[in-house]
Structures are given as structure tokens and as C-alpha cells.
Short mmCIF file of N, CA and C in Angstrom, two decimals:
data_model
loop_
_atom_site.label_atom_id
_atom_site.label_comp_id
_atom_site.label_asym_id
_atom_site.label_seq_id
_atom_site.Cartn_x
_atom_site.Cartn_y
_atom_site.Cartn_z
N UNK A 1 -81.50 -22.66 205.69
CA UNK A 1 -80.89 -23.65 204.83
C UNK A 1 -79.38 -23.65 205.05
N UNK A 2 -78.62 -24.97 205.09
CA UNK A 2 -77.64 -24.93 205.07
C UNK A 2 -76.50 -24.95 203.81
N UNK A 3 -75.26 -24.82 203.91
CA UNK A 3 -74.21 -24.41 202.68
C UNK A 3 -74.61 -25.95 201.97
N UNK A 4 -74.89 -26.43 202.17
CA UNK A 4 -74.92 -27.97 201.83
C UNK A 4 -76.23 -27.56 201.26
N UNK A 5 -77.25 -27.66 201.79
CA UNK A 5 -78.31 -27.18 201.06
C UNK A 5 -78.49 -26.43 199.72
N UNK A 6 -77.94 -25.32 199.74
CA UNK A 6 -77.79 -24.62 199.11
C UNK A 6 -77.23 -24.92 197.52
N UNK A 7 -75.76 -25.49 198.01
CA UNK A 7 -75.22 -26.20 197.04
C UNK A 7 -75.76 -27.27 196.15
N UNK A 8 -76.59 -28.01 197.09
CA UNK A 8 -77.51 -29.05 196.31
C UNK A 8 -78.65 -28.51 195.28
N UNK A 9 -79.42 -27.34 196.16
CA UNK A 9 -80.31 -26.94 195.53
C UNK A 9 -79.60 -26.07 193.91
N UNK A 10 -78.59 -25.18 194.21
CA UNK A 10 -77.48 -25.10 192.98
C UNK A 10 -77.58 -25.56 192.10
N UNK A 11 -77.43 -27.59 192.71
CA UNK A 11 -76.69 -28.29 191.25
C UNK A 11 -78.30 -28.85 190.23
N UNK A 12 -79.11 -28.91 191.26
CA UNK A 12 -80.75 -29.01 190.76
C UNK A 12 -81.11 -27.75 190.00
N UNK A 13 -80.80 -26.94 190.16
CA UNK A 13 -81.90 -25.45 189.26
C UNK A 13 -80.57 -25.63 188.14
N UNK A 14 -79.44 -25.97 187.99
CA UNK A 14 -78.61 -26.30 187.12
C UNK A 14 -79.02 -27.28 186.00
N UNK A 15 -78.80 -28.43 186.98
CA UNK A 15 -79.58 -29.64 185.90
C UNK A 15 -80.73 -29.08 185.15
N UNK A 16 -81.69 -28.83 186.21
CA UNK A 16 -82.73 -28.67 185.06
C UNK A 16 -82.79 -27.29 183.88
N UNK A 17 -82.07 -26.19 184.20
CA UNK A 17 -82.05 -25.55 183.11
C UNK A 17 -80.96 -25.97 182.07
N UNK A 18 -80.20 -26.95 182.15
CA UNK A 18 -80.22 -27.45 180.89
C UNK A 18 -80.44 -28.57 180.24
N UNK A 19 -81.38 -29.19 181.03
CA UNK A 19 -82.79 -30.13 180.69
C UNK A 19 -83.81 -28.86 179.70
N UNK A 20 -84.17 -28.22 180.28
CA UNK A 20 -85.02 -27.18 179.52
C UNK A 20 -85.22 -26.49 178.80
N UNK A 21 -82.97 -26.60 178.57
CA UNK A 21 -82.50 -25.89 177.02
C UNK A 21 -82.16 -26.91 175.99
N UNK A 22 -82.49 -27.82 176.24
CA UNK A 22 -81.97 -29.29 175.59
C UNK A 22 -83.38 -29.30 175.13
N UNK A 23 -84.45 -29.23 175.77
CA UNK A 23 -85.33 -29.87 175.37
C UNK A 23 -86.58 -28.57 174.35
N UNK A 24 -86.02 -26.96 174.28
CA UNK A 24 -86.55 -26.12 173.69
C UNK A 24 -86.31 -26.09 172.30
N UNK A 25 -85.44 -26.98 171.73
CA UNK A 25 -85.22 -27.01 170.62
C UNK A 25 -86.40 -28.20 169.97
N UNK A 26 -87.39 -27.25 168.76
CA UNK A 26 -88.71 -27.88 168.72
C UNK A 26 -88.10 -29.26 167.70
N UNK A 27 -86.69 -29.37 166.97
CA UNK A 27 -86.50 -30.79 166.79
C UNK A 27 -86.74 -31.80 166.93
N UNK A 28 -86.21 -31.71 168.61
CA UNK A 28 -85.58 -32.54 169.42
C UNK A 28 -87.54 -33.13 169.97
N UNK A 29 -88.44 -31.92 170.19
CA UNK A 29 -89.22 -32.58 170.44
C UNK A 29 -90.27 -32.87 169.70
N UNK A 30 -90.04 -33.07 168.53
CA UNK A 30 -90.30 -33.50 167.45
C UNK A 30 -89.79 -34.91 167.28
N UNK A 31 -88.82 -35.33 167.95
CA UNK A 31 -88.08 -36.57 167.36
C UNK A 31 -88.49 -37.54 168.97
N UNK A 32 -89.02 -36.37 169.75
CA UNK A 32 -89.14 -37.70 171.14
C UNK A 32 -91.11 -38.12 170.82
N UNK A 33 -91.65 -36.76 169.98
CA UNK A 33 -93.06 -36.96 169.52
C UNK A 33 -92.87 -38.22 169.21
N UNK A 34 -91.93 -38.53 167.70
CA UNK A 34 -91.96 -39.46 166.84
C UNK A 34 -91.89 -41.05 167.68
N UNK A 35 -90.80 -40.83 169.00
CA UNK A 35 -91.01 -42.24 169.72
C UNK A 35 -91.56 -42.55 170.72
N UNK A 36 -92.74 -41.52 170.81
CA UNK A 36 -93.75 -41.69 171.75
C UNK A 36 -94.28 -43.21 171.61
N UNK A 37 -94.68 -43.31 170.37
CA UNK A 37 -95.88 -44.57 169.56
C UNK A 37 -94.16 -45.63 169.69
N UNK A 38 -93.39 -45.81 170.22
CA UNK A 38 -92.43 -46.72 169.69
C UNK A 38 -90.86 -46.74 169.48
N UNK A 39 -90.09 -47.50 169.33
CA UNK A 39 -89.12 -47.35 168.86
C UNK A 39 -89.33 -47.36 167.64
N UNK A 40 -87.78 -46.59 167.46
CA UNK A 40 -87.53 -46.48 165.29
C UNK A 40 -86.44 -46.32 165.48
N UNK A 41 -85.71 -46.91 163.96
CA UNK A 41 -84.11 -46.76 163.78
C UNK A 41 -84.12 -45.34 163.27
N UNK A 42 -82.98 -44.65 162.92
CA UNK A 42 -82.36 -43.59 162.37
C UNK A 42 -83.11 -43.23 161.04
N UNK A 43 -82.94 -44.25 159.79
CA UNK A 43 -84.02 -43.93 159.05
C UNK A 43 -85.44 -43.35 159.12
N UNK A 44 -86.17 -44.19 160.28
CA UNK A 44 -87.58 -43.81 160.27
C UNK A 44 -87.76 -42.85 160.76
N UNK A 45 -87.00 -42.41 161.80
CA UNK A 45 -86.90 -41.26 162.23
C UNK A 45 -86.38 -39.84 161.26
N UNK A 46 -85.77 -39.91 160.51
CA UNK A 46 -85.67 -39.11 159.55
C UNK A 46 -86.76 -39.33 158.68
N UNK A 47 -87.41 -40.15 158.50
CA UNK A 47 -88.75 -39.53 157.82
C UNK A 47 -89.98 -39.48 158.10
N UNK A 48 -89.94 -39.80 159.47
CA UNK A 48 -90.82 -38.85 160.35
C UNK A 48 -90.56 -37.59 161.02
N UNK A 49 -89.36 -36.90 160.63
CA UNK A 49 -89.51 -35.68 161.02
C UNK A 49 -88.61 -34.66 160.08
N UNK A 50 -88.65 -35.66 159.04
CA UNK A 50 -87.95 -34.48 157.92
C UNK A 50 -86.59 -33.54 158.22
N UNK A 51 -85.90 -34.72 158.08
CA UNK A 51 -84.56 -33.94 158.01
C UNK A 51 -83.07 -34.11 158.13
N UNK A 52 -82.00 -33.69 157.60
CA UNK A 52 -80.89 -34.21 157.34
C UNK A 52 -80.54 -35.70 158.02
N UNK A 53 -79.73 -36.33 157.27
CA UNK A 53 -79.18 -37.48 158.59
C UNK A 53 -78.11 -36.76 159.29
N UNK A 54 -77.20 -35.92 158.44
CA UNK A 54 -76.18 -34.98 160.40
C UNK A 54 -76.89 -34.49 161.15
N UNK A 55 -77.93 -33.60 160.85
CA UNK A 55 -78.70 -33.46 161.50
C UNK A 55 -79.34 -34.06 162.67
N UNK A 56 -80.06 -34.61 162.18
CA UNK A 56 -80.89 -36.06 162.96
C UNK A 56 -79.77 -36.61 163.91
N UNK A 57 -78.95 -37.18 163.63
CA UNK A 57 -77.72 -37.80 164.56
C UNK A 57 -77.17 -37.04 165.71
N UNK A 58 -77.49 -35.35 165.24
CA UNK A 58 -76.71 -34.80 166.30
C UNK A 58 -77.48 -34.35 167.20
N UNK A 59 -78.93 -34.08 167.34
CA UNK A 59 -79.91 -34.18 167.92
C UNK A 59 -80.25 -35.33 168.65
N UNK A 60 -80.16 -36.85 168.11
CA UNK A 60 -80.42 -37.96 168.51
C UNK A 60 -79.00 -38.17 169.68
N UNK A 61 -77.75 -37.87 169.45
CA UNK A 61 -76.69 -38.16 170.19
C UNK A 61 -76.55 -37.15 171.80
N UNK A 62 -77.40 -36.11 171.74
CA UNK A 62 -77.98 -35.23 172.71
C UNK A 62 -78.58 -35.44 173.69
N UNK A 63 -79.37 -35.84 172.76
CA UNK A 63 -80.69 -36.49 173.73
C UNK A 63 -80.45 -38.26 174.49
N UNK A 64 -79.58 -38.68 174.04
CA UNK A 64 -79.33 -39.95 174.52
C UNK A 64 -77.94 -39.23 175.48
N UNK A 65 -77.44 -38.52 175.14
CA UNK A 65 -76.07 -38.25 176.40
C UNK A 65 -76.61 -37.86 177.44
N UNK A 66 -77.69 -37.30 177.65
CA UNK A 66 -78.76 -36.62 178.63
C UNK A 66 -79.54 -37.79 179.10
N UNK A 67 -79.37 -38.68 178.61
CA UNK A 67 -80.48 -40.02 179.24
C UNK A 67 -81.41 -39.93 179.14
N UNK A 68 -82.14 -38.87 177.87
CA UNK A 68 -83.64 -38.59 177.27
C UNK A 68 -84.10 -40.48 176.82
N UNK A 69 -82.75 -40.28 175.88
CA UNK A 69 -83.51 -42.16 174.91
C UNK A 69 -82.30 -42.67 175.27
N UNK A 70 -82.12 -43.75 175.15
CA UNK A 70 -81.79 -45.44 174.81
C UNK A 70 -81.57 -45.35 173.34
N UNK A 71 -80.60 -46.39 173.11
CA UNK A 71 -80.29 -46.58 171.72
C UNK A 71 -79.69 -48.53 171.71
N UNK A 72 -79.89 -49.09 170.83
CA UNK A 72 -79.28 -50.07 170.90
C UNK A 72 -78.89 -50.63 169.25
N UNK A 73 -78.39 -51.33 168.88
CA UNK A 73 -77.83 -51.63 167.58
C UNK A 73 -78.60 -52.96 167.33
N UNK A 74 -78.84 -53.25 165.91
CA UNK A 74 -79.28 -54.16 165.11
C UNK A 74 -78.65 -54.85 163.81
N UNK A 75 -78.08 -55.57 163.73
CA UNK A 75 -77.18 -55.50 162.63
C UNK A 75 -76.45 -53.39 162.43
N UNK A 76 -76.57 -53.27 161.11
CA UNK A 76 -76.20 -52.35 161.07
C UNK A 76 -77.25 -50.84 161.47
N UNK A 77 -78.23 -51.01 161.84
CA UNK A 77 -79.42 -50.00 162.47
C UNK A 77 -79.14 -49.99 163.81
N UNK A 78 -79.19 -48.61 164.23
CA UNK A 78 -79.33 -48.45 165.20
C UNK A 78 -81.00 -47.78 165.74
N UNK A 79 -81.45 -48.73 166.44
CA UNK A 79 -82.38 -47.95 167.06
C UNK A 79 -82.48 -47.26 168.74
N UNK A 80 -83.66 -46.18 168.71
CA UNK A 80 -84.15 -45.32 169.58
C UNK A 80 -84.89 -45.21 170.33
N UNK A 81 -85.26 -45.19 171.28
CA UNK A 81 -86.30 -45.58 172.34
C UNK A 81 -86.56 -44.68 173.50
N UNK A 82 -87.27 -43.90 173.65
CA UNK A 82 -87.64 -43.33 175.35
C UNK A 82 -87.17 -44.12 176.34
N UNK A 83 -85.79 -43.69 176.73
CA UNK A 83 -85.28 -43.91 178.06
C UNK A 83 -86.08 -44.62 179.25
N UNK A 84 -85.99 -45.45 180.14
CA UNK A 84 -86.59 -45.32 181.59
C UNK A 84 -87.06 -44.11 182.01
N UNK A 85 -86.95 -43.11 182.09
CA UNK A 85 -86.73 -41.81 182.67
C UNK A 85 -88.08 -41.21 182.15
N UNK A 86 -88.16 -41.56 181.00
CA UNK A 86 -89.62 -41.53 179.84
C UNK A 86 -90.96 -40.57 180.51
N UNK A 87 -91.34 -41.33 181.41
CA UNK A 87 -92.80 -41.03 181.74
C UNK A 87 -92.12 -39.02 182.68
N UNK A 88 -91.30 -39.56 183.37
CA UNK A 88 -90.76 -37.65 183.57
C UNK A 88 -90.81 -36.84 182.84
N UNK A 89 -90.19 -37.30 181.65
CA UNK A 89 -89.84 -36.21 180.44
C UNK A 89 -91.30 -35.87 179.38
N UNK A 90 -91.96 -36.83 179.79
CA UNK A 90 -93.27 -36.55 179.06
C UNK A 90 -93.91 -35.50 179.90
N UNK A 91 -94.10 -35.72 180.91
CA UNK A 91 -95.11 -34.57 182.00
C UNK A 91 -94.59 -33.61 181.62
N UNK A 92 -92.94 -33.66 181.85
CA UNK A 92 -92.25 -32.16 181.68
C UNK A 92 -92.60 -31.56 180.35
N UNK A 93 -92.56 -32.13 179.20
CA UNK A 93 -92.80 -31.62 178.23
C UNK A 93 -94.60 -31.35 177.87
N UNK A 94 -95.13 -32.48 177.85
CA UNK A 94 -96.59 -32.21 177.55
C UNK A 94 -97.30 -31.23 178.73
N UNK A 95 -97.02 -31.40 179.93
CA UNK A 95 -97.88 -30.87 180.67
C UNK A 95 -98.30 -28.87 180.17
N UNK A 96 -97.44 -28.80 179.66
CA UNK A 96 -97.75 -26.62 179.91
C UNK A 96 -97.79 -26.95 178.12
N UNK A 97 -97.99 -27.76 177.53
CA UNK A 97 -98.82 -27.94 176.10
C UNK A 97 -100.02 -28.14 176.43
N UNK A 98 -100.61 -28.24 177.18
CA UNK A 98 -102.20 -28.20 177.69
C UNK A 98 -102.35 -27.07 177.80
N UNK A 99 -101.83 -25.56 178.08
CA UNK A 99 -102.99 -24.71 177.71
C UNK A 99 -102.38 -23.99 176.13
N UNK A 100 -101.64 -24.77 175.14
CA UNK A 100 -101.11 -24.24 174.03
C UNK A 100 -102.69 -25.04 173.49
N UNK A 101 -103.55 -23.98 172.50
CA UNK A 101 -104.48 -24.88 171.82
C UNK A 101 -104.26 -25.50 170.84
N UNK A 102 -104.67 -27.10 170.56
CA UNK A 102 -104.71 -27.77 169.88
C UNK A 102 -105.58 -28.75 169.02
N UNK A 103 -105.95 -29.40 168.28
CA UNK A 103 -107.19 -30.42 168.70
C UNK A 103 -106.83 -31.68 168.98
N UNK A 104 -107.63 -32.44 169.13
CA UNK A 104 -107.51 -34.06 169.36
C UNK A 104 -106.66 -35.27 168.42
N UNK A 105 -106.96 -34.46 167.00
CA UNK A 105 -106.17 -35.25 166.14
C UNK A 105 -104.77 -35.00 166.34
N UNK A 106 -104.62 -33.39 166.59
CA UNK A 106 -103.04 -33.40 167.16
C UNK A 106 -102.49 -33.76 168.30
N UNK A 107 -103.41 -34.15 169.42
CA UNK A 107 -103.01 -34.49 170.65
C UNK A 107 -102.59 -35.91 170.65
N UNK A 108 -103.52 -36.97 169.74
CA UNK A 108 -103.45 -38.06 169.64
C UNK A 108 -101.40 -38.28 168.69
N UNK A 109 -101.37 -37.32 167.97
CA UNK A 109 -100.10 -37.46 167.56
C UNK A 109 -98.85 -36.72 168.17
N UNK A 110 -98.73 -36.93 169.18
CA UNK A 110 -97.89 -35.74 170.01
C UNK A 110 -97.32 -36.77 171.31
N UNK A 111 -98.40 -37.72 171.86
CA UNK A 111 -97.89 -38.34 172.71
C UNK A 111 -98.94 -39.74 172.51
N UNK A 112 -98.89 -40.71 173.08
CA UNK A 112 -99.53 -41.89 173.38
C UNK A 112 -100.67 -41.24 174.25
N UNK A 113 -101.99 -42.30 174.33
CA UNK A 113 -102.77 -42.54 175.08
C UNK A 113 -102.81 -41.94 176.74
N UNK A 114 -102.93 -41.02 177.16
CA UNK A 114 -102.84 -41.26 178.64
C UNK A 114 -101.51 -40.45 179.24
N UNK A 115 -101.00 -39.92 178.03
CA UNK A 115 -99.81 -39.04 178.45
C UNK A 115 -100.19 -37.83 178.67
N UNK A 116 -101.40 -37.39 177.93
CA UNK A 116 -101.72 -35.83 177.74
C UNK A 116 -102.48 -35.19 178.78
N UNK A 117 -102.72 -34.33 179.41
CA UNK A 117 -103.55 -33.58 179.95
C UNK A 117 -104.10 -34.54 181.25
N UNK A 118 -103.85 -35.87 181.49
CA UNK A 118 -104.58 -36.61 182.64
C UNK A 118 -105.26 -37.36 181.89
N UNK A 119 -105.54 -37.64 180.84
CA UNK A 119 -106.32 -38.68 179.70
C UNK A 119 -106.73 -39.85 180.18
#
């Protein structure tokens, strides 16, 4: 491999470990659960996952600086959305939740249709 190589491969095992520390915080994937099924503004999202609005915001402002979600404004709401990038961050996350046991009713609430396990 060359210094060039090397360096590249560097800035990749970089990126992704802090893709992997971004995304260990069970919040955060708690709040990308919640927009699996959809977008939601700030509100709904706080009460689908129970918990402060600083909170919530500073988690939500994370995950969108990382290009996890999309955000766009509505009058005064802002809503949240799974990024383009989306269907990556799902494998990455759901895939090694397949051998965490669960059942079906929780699988069905964790991700959409067809995200889980090869569905």
C-alpha cells in the first residue's frame, strides 16, 4: 500500500469511528427509530421519545451536522427526516440488532418494512 493509501484508509477508519460514536448514544437511535415510519417536527419527536426539548435539539442538531437527517422549516416547525444517506445508516445500525433478541412487535417498531434482517 501506498502513503496515499494509507492516508486515505486513515481518514475512513476515522470517519467511521465517529459515525459509531455518534450513533452509540441509544437517544439518538431512538430518535432515527422514531423517523423511520416518517417525518416529524420537533414536537412529535419529543413525544415519541420522551424527553427534554434541549435535549432533543441537541441530539437532533448532531445528527443532521453528520448528514444522518435533513431538516426543513414550516412556518414556525421545523421538521426531520432520514437524510439521502438513510438506507446506509439503517444497515449500519439494524444489521448486528439481528442477533440482539427481540420479537416482531418490536422489530416492526424499530425500522420500516424491509429494513430489518433482509425482510
Amino acid at each position: 500500500m501506498t502513503t496515499q493509501d494509507d492516508g486515505d484508509l486513515a481518514r475512513v477508519l476515522k470517519d467511521a469511528a465517529e459515525l459509531f460514536g455518534l450513533l452509540s448514544a441509544p437517544m439518538r437511535l431512538q430518535i432515527i427509530s422514531a423517523l423511520c415510519h416518517g417525518e416529524k417536527n420537533v414536537g412529535q419527536l419529543i413525544e415519541a421519545v420522551k424527553t427534554t426539548q434541549p435535549n432533543m435539539s441537541q441530539h437532533l442538531n448532531q445528527l443532521y451536522r453528520k448528514g444522518i437527517l435533513s431538516k426543513r422549516r414550516k412556518g414556525v416547525q421545523i421538521y426531520y427526516a432520514i437524510a439521502a444517506s438513510g438506507p446506509k445508516i439503517f444497515l449500519l445500525i439494524w444489521s448486528p440488532m439481528s442477533v440482539v433478541p427481540f420479537n416482531a412487535t418490536m422489530s416492526a417498531k424499530l425500522a420500516p418494512a424491509g429494513m430489518l434482517m433482509g425482510a
